[in-house]
N, CA, C and O atoms as a GROMACS GRO file, in nm:
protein
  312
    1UNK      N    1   0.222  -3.445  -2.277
    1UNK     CA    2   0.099  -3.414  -2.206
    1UNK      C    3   0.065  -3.267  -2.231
    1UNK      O    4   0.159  -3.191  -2.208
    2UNK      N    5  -0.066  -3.203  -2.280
    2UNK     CA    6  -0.107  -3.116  -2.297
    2UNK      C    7  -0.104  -2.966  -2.160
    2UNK      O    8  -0.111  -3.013  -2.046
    3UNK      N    9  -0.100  -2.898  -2.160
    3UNK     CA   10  -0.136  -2.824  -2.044
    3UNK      C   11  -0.246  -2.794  -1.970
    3UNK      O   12  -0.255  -2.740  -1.860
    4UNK      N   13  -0.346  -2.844  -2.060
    4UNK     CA   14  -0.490  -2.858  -1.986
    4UNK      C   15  -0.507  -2.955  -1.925
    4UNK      O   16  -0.574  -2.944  -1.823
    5UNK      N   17  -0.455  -3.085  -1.961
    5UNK     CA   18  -0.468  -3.221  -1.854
    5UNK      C   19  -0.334  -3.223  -1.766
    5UNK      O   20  -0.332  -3.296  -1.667
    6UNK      N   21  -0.244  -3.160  -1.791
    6UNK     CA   22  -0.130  -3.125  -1.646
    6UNK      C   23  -0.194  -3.044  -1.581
    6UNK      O   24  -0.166  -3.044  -1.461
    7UNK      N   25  -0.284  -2.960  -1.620
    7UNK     CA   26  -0.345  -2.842  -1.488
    7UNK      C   27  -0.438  -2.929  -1.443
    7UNK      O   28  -0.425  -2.949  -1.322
    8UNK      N   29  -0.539  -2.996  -1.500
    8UNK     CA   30  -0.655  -3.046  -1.449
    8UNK      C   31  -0.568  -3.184  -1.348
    8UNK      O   32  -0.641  -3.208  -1.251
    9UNK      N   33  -0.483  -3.244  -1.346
    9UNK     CA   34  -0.423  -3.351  -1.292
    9UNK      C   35  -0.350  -3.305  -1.167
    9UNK      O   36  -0.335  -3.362  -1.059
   10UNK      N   37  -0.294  -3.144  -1.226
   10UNK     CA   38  -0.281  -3.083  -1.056
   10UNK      C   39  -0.332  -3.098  -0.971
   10UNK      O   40  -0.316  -3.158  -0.865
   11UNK      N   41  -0.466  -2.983  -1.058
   11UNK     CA   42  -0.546  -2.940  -0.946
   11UNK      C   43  -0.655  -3.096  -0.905
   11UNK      O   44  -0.746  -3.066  -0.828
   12UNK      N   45  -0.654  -3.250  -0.946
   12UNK     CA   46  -0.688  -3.323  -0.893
   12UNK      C   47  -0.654  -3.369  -0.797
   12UNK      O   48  -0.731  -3.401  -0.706
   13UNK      N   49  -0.474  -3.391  -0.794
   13UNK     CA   50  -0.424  -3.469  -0.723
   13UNK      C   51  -0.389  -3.410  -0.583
   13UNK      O   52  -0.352  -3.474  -0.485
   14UNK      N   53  -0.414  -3.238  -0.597
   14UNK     CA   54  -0.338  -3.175  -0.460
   14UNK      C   55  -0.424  -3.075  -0.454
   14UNK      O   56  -0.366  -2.966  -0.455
   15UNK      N   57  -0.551  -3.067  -0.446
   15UNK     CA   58  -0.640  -2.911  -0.392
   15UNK      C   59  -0.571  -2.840  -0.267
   15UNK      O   60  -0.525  -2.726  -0.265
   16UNK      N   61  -0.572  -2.916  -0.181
   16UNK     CA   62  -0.604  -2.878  -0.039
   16UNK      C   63  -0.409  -2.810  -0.083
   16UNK      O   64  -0.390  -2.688  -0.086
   17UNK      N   65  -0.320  -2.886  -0.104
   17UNK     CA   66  -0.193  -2.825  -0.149
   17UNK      C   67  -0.194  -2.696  -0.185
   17UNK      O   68  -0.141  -2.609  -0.118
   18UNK      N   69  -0.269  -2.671  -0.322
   18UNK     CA   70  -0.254  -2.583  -0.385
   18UNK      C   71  -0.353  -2.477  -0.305
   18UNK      O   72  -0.306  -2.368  -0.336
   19UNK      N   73  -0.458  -2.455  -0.224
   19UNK     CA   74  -0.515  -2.368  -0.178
   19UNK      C   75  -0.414  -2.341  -0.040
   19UNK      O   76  -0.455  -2.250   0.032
   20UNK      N   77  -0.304  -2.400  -0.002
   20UNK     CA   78  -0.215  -2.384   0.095
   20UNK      C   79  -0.109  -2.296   0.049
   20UNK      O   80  -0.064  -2.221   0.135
   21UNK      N   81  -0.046  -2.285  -0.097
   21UNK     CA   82   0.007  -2.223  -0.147
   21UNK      C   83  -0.029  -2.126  -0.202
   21UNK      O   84   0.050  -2.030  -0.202
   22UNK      N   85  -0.161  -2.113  -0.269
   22UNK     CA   86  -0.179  -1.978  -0.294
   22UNK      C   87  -0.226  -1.880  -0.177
   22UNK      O   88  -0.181  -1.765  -0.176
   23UNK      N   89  -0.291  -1.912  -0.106
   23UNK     CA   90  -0.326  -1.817   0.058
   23UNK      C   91  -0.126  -1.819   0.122
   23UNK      O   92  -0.089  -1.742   0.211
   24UNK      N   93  -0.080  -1.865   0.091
   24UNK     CA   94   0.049  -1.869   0.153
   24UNK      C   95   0.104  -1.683   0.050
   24UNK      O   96   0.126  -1.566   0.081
   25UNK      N   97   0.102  -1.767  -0.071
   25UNK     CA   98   0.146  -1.643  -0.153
   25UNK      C   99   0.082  -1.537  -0.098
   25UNK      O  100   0.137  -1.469  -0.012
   26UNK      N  101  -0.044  -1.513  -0.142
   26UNK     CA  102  -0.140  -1.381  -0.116
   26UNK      C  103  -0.071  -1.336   0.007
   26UNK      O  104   0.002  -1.239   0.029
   27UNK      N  105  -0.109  -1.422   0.074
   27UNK     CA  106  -0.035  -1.341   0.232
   27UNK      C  107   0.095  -1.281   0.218
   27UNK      O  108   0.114  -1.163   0.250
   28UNK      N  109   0.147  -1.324   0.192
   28UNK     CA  110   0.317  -1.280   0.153
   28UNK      C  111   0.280  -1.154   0.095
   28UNK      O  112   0.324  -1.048   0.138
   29UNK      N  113   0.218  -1.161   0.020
   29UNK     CA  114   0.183  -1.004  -0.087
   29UNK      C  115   0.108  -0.891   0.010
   29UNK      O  116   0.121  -0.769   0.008
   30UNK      N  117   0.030  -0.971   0.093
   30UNK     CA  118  -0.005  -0.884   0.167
   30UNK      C  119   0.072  -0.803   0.302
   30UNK      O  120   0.047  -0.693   0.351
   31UNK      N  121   0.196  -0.928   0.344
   31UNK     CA  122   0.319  -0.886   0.441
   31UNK      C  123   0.399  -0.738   0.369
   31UNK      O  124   0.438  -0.634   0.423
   32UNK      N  125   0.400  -0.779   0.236
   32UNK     CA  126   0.496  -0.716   0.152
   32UNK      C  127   0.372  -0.561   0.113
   32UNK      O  128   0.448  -0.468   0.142
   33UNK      N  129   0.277  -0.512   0.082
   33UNK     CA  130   0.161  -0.421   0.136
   33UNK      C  131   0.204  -0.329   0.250
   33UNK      O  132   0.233  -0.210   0.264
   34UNK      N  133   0.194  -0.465   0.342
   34UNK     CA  134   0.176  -0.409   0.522
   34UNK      C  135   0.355  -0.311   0.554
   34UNK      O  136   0.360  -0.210   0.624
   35UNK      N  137   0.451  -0.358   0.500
   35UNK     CA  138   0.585  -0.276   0.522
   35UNK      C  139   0.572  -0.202   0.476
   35UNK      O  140   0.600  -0.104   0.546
   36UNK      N  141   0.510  -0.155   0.287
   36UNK     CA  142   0.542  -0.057   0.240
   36UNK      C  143   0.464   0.074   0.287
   36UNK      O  144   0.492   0.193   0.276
   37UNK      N  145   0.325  -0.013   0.358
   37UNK     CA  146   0.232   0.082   0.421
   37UNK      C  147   0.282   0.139   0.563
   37UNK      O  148   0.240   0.242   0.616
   38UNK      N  149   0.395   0.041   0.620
   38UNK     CA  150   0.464   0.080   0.768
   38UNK      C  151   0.543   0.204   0.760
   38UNK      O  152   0.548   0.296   0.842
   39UNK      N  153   0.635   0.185   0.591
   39UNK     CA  154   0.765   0.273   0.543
   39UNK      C  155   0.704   0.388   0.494
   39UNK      O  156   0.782   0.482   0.509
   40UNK      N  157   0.596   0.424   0.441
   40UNK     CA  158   0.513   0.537   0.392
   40UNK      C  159   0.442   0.602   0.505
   40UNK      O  160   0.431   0.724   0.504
   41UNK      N  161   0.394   0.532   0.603
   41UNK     CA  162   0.339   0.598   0.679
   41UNK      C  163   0.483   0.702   0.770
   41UNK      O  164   0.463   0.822   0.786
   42UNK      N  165   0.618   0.637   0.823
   42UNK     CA  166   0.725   0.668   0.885
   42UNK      C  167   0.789   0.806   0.810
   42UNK      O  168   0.848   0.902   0.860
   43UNK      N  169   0.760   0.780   0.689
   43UNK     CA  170   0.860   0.899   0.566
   43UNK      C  171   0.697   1.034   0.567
   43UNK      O  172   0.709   1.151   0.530
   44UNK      N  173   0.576   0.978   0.613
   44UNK     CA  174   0.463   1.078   0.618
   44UNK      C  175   0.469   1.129   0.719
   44UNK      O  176   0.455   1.250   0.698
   45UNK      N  177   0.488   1.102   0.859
   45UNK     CA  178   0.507   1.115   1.010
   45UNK      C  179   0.638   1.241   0.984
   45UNK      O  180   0.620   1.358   1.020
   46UNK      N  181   0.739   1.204   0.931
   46UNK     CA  182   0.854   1.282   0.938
   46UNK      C  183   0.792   1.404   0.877
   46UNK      O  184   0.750   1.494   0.949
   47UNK      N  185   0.787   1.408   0.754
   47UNK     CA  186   0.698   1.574   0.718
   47UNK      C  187   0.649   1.584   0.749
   47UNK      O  188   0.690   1.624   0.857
   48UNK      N  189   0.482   1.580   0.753
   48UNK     CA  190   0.393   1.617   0.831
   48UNK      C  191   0.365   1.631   1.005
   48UNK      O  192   0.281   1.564   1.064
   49UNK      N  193   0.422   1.697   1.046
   49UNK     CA  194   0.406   1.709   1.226
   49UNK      C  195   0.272   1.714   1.245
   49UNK      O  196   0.210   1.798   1.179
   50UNK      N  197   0.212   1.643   1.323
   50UNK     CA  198   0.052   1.674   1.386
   50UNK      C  199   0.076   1.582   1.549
   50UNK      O  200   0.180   1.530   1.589
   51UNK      N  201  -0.003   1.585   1.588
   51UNK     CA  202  -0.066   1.522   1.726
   51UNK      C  203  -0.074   1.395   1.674
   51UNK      O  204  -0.004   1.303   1.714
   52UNK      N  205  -0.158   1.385   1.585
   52UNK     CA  206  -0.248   1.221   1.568
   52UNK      C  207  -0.087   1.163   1.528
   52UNK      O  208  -0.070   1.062   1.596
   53UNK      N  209   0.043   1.191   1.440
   53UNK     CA  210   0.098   1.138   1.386
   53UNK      C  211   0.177   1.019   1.399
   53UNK      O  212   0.212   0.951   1.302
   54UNK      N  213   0.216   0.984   1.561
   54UNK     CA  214   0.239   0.876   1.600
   54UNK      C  215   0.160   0.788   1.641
   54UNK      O  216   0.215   0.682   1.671
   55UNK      N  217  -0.023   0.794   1.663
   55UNK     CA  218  -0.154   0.709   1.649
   55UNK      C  219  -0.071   0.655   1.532
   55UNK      O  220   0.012   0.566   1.549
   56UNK      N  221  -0.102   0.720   1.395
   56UNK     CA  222  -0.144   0.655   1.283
   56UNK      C  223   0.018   0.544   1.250
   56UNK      O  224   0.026   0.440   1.185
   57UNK      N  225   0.131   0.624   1.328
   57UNK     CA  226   0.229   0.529   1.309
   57UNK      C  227   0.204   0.387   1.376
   57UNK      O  228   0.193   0.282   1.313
   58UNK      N  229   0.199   0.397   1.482
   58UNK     CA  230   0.141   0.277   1.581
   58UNK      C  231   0.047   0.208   1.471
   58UNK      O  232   0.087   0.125   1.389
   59UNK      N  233  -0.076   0.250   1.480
   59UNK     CA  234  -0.170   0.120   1.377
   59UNK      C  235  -0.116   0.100   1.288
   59UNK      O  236  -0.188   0.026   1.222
   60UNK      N  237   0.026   0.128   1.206
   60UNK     CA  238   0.071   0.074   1.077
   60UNK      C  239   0.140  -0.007   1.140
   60UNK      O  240   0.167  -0.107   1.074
   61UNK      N  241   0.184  -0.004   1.251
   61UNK     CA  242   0.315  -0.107   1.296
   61UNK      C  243   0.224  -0.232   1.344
   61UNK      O  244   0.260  -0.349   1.338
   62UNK      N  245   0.095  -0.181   1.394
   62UNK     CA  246   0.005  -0.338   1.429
   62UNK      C  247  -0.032  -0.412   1.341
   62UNK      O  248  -0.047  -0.534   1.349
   63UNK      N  249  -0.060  -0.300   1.192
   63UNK     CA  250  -0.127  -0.316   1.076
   63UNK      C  251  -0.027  -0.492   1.089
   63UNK      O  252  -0.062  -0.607   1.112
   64UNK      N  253   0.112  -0.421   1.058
   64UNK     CA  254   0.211  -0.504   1.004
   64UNK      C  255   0.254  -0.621   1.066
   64UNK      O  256   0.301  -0.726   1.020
   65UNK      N  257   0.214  -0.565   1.237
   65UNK     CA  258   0.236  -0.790   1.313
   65UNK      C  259   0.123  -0.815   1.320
   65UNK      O  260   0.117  -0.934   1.354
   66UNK      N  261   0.020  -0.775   1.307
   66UNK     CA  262  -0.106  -0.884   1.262
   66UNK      C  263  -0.093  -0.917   1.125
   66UNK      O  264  -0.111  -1.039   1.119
   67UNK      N  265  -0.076  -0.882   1.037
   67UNK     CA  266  -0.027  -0.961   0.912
   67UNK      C  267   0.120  -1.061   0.881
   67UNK      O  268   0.147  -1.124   0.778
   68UNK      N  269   0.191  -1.049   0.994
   68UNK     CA  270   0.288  -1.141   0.992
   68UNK      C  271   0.261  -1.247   1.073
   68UNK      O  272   0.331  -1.346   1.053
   69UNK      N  273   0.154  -1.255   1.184
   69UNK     CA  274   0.139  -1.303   1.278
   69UNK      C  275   0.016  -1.438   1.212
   69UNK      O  276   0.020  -1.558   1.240
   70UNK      N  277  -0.091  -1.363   1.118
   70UNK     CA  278  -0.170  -1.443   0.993
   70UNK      C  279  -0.078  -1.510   0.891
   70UNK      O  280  -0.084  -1.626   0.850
   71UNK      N  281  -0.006  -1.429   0.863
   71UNK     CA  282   0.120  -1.539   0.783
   71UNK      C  283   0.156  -1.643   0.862
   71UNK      O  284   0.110  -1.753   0.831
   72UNK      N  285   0.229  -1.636   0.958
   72UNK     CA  286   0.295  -1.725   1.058
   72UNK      C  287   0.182  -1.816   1.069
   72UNK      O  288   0.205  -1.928   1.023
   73UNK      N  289   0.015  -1.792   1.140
   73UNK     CA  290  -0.028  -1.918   1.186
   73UNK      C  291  -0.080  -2.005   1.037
   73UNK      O  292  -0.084  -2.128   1.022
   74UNK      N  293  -0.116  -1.904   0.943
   74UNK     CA  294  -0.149  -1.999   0.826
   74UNK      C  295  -0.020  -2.117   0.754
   74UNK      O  296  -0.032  -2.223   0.692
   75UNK      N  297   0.088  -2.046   0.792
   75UNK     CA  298   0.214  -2.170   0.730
   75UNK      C  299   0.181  -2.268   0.868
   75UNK      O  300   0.171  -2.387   0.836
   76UNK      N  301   0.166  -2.248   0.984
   76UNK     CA  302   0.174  -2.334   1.019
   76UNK      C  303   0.062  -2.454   1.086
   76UNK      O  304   0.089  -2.564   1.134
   77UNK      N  305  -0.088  -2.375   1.066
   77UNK     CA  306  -0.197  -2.476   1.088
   77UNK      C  307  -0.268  -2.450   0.975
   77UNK      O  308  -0.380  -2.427   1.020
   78UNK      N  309  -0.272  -2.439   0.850
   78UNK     CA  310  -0.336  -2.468   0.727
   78UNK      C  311  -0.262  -2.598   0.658
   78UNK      O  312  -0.301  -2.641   0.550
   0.00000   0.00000   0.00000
């Protein structure tokens, strides 16, 4: 079987599948984003002393359970 009629036979037989898995992935990529943006912001906080610096820590840490929290409900009601 060619690879153009195994892709086209995929994507016939399982859309709704395959749009479950790729928003599954993306998200993941985007969990994996949201830490490195949690761990950069924590290693920025440490040098830089200011006032605002634990604000901006806080919204990285929400950044990061609202994106786990969109992961979580998409595995489990998509």
């Amino acid at each position: 079987m060619p690879a153009d009629d195994f892709i086209t036979a995929v994507f016939a037989a399982a859309p709704y599948f395959l749009f479950k898995l790729f928003t599954v992935i993306l998200l993941l990529l985007h969990l994996a984003f949201s830490a490195v943006l949690t761990r950069q912001t924590k290693l920025m906080t440490t040098v830089v002393e200011a006032k605002i610096s634990p604000a901006i820590y806080a919204i990285s840490i929400i950044h990061f359970l609202v994106s786990l929290f969109v992961l979580i409900w998409a595995v489990l009601f998509l």
